XYZ file of N, CA, C and O in Angstrom:
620
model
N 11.426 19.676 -25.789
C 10.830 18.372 -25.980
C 9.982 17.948 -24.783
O 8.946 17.298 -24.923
N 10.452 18.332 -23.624
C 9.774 18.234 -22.251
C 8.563 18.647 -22.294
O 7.557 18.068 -21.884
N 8.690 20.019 -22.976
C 7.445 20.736 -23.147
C 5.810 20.269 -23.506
O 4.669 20.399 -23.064
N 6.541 19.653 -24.598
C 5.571 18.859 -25.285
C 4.518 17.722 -24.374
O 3.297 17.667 -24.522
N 5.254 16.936 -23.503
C 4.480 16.426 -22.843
C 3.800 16.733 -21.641
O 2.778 16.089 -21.404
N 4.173 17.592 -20.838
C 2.956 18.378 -20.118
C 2.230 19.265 -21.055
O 1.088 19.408 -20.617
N 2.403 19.931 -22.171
C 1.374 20.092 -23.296
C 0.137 19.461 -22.875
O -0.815 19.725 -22.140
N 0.767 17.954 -24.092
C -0.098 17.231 -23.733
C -1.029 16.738 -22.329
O -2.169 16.277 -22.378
N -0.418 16.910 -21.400
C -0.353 16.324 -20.049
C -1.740 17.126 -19.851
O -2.757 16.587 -19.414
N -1.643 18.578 -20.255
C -2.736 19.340 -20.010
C -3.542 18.947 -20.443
O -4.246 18.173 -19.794
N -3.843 19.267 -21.714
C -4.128 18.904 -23.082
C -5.638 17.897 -22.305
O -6.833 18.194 -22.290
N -4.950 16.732 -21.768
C -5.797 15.629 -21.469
C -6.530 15.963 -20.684
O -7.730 15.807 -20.911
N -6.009 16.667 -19.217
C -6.828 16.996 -17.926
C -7.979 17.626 -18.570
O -9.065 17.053 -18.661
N -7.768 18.709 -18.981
C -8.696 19.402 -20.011
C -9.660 18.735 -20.866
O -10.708 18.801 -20.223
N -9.860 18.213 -21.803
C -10.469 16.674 -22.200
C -11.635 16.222 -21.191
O -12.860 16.206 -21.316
N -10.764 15.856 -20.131
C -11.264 15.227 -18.997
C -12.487 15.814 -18.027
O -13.522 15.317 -17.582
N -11.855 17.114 -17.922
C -12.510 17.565 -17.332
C -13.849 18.166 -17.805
O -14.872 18.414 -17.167
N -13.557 18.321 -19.057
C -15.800 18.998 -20.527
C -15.716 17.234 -20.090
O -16.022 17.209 -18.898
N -15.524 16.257 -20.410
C -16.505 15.526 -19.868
C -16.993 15.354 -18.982
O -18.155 14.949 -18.986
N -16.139 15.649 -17.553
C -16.520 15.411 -16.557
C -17.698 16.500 -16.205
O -18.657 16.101 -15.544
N -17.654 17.617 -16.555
C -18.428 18.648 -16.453
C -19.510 18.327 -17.742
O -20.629 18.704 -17.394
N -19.521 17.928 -18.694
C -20.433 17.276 -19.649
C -21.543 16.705 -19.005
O -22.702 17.109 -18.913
N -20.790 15.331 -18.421
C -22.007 14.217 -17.081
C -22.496 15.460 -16.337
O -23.605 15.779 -16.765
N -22.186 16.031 -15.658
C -22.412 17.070 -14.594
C -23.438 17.785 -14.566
O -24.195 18.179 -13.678
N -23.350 17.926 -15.865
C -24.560 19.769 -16.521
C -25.585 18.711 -16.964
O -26.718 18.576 -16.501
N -24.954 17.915 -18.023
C -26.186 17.505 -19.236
C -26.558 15.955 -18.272
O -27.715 15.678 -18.589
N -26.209 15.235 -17.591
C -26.140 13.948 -17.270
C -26.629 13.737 -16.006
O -27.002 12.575 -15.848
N -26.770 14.508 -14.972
C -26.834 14.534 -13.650
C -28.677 14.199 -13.230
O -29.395 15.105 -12.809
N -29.118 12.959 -13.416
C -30.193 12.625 -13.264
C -29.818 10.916 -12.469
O -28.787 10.345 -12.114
N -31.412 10.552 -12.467
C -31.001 9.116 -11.524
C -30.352 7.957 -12.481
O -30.610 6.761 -12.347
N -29.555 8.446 -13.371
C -28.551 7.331 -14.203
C -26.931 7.801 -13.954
O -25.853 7.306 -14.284
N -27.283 8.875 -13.286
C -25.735 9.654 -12.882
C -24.713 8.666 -12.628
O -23.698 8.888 -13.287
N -24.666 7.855 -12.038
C -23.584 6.876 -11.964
C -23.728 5.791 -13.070
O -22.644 5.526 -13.590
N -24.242 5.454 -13.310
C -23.865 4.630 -14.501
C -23.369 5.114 -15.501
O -22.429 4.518 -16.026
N -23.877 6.387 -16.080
C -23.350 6.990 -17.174
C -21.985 7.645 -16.817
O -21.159 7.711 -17.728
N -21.627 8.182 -15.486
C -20.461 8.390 -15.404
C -19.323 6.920 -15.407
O -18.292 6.907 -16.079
N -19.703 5.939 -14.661
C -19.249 4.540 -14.928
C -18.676 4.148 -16.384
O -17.519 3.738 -16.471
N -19.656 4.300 -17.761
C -19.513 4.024 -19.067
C -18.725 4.783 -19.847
O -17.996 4.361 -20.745
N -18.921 6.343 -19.377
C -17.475 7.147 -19.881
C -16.418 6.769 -19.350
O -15.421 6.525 -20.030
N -16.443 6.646 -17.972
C -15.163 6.082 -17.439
C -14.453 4.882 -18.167
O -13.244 4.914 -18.399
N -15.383 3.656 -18.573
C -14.834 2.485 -18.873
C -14.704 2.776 -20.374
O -13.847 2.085 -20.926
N -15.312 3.577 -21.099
C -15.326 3.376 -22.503
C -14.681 4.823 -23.104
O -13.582 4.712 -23.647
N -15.229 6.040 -23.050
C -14.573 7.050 -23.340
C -13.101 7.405 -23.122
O -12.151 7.532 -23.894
N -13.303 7.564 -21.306
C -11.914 7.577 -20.984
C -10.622 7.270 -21.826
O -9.733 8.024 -22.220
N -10.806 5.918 -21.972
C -9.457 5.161 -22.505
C -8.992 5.410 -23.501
O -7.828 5.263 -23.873
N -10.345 6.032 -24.311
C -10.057 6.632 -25.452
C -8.824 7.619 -25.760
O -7.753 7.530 -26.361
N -9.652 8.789 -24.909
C -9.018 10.123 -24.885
C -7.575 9.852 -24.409
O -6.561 10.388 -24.857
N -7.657 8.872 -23.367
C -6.147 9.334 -22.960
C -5.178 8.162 -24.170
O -4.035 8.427 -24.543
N -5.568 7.526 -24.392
C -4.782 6.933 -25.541
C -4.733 8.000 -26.831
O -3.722 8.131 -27.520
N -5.912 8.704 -27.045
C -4.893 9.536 -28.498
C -3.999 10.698 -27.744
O -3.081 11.228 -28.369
N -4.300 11.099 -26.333
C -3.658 11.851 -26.160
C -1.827 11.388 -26.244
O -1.014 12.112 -26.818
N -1.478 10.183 -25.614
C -0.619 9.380 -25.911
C 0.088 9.385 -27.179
O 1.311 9.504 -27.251
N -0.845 9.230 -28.390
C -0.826 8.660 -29.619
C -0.019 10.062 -29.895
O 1.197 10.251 -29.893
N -1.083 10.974 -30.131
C -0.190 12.181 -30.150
C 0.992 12.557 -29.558
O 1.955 12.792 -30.288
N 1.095 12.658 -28.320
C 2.298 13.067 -27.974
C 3.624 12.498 -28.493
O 4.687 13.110 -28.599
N 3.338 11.044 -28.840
C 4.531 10.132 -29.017
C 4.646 10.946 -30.541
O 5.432 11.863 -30.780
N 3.658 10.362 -31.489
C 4.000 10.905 -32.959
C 4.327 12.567 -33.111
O 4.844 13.113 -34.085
N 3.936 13.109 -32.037
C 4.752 15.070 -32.418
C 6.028 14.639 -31.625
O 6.626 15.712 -31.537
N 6.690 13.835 -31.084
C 7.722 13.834 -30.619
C 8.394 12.809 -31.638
O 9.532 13.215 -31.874
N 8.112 11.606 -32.346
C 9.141 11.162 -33.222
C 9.095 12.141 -34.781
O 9.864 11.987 -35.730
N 7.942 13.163 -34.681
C 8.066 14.220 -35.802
C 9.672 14.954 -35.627
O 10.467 15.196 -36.536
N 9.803 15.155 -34.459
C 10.327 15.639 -34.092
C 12.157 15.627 -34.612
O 12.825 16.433 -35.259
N 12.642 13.664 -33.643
C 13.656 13.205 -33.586
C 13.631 12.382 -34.581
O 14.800 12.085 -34.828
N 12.515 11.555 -35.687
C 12.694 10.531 -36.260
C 12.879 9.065 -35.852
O 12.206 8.160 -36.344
N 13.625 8.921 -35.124
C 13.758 7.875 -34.753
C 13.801 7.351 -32.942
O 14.762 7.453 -32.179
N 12.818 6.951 -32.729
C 12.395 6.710 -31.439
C 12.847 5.396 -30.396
O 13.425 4.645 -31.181
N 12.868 5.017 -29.616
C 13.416 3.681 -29.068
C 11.965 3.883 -27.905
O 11.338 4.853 -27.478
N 11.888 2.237 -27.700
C 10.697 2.169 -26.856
C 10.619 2.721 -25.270
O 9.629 2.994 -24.591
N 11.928 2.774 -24.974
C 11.886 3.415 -23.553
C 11.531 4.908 -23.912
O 10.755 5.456 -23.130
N 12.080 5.791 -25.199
C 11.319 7.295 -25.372
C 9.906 7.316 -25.506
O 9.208 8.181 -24.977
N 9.382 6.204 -26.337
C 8.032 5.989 -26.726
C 7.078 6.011 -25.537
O 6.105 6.754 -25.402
N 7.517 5.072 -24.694
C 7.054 4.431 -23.643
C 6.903 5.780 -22.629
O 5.817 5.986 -22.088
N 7.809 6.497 -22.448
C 7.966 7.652 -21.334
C 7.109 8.913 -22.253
O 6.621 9.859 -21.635
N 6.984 8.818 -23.793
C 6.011 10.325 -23.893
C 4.734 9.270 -23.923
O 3.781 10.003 -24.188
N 4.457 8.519 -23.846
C 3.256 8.083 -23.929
C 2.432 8.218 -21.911
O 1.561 8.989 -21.507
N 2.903 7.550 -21.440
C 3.240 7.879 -19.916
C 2.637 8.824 -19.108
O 1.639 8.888 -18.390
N 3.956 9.853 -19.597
C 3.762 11.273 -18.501
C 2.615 11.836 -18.721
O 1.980 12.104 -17.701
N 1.967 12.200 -20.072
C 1.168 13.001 -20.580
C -0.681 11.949 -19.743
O -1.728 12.405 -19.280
N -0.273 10.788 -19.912
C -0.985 9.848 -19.209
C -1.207 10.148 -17.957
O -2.250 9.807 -17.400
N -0.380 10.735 -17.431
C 0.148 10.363 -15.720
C -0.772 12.041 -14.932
O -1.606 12.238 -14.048
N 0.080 12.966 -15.978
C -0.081 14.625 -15.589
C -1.284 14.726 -15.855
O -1.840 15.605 -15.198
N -2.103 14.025 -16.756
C -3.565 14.538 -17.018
C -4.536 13.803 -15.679
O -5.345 14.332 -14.918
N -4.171 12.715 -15.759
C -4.954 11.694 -14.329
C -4.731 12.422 -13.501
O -5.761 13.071 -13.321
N -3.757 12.826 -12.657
C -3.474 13.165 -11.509
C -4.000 14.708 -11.465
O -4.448 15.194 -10.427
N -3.922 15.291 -12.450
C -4.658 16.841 -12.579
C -6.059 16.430 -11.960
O -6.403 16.458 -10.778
N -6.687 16.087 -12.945
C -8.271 15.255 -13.093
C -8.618 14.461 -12.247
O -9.841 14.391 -12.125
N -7.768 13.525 -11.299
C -8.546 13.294 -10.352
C -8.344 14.299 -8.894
O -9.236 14.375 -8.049
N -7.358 14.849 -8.807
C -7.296 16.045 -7.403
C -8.390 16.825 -7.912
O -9.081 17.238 -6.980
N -8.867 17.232 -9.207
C -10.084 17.882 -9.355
C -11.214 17.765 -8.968
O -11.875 18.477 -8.211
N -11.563 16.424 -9.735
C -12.370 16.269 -9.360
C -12.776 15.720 -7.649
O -13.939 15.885 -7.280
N -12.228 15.375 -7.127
C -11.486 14.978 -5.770
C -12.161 16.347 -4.923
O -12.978 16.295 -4.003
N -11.545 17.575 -5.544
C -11.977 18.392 -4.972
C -12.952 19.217 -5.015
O -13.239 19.888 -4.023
N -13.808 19.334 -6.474
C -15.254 19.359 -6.693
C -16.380 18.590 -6.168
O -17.511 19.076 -6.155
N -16.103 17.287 -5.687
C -16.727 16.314 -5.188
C -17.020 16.041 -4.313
O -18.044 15.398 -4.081
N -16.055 16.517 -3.347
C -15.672 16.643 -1.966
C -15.838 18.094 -0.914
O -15.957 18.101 0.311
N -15.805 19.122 -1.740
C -15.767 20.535 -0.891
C -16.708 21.202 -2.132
O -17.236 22.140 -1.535
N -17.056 21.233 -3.087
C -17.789 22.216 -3.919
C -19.066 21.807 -4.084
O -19.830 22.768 -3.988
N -19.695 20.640 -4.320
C -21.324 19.916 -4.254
C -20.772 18.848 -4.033
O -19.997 18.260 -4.787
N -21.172 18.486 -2.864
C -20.983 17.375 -2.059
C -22.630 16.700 -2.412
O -22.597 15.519 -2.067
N -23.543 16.937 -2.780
C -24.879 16.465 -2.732
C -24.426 15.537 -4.034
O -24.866 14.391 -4.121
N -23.465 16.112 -5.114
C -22.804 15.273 -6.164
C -22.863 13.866 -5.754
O -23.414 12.857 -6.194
N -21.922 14.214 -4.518
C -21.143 12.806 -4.337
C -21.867 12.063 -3.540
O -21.803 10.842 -3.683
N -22.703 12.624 -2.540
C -23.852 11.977 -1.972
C -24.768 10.943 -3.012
O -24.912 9.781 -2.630
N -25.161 11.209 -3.845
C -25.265 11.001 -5.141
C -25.007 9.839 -6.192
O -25.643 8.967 -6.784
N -23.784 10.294 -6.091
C -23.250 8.888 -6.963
C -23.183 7.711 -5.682
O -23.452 6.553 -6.002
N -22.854 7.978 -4.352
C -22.680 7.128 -3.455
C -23.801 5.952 -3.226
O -23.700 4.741 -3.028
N -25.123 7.014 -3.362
C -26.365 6.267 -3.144
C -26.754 5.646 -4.117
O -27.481 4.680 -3.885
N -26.396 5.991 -5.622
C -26.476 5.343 -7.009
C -25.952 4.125 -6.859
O -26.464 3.065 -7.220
N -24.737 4.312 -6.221
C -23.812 3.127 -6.343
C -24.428 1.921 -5.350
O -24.868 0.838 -5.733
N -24.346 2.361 -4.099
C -25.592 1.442 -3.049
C -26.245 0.728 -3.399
O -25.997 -0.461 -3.201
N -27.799 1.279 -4.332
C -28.971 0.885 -4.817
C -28.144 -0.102 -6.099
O -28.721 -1.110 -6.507
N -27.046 0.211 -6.552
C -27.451 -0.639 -8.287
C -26.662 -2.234 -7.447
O -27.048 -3.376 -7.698
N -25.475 -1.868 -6.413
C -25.475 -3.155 -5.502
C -26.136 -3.935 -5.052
O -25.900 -5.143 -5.037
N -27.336 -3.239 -4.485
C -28.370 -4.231 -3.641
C -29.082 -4.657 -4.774
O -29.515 -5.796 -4.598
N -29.498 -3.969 -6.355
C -30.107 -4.493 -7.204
C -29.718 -6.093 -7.594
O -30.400 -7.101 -7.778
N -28.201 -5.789 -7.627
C -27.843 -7.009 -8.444
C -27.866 -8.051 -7.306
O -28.294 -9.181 -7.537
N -27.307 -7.616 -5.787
C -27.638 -9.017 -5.193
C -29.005 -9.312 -4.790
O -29.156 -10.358 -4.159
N -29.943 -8.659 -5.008
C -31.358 -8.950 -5.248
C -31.275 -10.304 -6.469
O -31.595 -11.442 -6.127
N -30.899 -10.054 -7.621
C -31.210 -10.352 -8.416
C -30.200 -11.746 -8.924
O -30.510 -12.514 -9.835
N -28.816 -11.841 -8.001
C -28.188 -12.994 -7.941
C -28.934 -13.708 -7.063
O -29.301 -14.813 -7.463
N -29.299 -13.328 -5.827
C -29.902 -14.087 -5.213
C -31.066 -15.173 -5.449
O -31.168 -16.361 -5.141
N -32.100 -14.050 -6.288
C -33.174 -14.826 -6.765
C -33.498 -16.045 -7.566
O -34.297 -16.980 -7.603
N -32.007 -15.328 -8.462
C -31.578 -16.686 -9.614
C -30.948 -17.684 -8.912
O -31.282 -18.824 -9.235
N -30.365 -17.604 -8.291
C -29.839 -18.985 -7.035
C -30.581 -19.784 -6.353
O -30.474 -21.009 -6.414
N -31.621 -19.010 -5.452
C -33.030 -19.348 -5.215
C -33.923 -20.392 -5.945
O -34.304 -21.465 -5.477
N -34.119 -20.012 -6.863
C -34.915 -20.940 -8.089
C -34.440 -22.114 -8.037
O -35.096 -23.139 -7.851
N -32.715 -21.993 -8.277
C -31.638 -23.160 -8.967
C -31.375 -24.116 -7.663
O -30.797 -25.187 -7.845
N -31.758 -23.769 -6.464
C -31.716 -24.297 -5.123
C -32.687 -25.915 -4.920
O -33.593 -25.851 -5.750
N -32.770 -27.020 -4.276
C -33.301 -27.878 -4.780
C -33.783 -28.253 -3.000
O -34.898 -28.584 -2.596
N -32.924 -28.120 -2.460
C -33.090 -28.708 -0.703
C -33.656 -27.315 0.152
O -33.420 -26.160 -0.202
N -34.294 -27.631 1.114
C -34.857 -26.645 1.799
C -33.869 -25.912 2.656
O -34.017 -24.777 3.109
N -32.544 -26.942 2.865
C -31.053 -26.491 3.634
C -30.019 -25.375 2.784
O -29.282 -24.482 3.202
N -30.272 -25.773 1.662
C -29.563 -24.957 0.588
C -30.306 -23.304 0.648
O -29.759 -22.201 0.655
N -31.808 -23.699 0.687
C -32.043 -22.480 0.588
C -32.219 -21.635 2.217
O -32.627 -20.477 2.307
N -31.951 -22.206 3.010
C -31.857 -21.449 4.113
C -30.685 -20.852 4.659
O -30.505 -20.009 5.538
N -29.886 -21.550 3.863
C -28.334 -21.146 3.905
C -28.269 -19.941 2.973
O -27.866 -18.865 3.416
N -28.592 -20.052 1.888
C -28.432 -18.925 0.818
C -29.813 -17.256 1.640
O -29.810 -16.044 1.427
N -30.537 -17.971 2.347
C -31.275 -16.981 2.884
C -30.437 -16.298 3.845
O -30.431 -15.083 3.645
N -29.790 -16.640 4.735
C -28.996 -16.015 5.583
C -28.340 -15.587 5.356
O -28.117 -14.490 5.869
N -27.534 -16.118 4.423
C -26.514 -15.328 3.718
C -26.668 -13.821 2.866
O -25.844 -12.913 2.760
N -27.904 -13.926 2.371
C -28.623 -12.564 1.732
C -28.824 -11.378 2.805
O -28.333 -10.250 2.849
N -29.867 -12.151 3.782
C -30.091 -10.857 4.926
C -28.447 -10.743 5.271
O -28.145 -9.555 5.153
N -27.388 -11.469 5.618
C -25.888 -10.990 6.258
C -25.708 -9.561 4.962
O -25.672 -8.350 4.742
N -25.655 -10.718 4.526
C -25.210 -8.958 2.750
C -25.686 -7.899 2.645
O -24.998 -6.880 2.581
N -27.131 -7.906 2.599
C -28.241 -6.925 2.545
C -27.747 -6.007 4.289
O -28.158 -4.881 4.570
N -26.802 -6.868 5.223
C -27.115 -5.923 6.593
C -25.747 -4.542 6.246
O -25.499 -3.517 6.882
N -25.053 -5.159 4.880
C -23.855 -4.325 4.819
C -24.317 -3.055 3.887
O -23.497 -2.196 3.561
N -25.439 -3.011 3.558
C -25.513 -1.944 2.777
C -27.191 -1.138 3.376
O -28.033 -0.526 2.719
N -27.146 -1.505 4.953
C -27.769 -0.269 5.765
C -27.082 0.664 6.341
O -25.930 0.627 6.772
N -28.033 1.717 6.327
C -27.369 3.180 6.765
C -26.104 3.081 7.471
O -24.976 3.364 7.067
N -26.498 2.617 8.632
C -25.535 2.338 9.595
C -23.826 2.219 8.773
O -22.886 2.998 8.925
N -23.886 0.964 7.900
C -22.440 0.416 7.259
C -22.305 0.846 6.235
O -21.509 0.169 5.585
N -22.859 2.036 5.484
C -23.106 2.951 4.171
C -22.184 4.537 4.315
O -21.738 5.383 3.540
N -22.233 4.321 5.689
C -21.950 6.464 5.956
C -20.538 6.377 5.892
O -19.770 5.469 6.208
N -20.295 7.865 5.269
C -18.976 8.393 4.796
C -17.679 8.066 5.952
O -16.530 8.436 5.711
């Protein structure tokens, strides 16, 4: 019965990982982080919930009758063993195998930051009415904008 859920446990890492290698091959352009972002928030949850789904229902195939602490624990592990596979993986593809990867998503991530406080800013700006308001909100931008130069950016 144990079996079954590192099965699964695999089962998922595996999953995890054609997508992760999916973004990688087919995805790896200047949207690379966002699109890895949207699988993350939207795919992801998917997969590891039927993986869940499954494990629990081949295990009350099994016994018939289940109680929520069994439910709860095959739903779980198989949860737990696939994450932790999948992220030391990728952890370690990311980190020691193409690091230009992660260079990558780092600088993706940077730029879509400074986009948006570009773009909070501006809308604040407008909505600003006193010349004090907006000199305050100006300083406050260059302070923000000083956290995402080279200098306060490196690994």
């Amino acid at each position: 019965m144990s079996k079954n859920v590192y099965t699964f446990g695999f089962l998922i890492f595996i999953a995890t990982m054609l997508v992760f290698f999916g973004v990688y091959f087919f995805g790896y352009n200047t949207n690379y982080f966002n699109t890895s972002m949207l699988l993350n928030a939207f795919l992801m949850p998917a997969l590891y919930t039927l993986g869940a789904y499954f494990s629990v229902t081949t295990y009350k195939k099994e016994v018939k009758e289940i109680g929520f602490r069994d439910a709860f624990g095959k739903a779980f592990k198989p949860m737990f063993i696939g994450g932790i596979l999948s992220m030391a993986s990728i952890f370690g593809f990311l980190n020691f195998i193409d690091t230009d990867a992660k260079d990558t998503l780092n600088f993706q991530f940077v730029e879509r930051n400074k986009k948006e406080l570009t773009e909070i800013y501006q809308k604040q700006r407008s909505i600003m009415k006193t010349e004090k308001e907006k000199q305050d909100l100006d300083k406050d931008y260059q302070k923000s904008m000083q956290s995402f130069s080279p200098e306060m950016v490196k690994d």
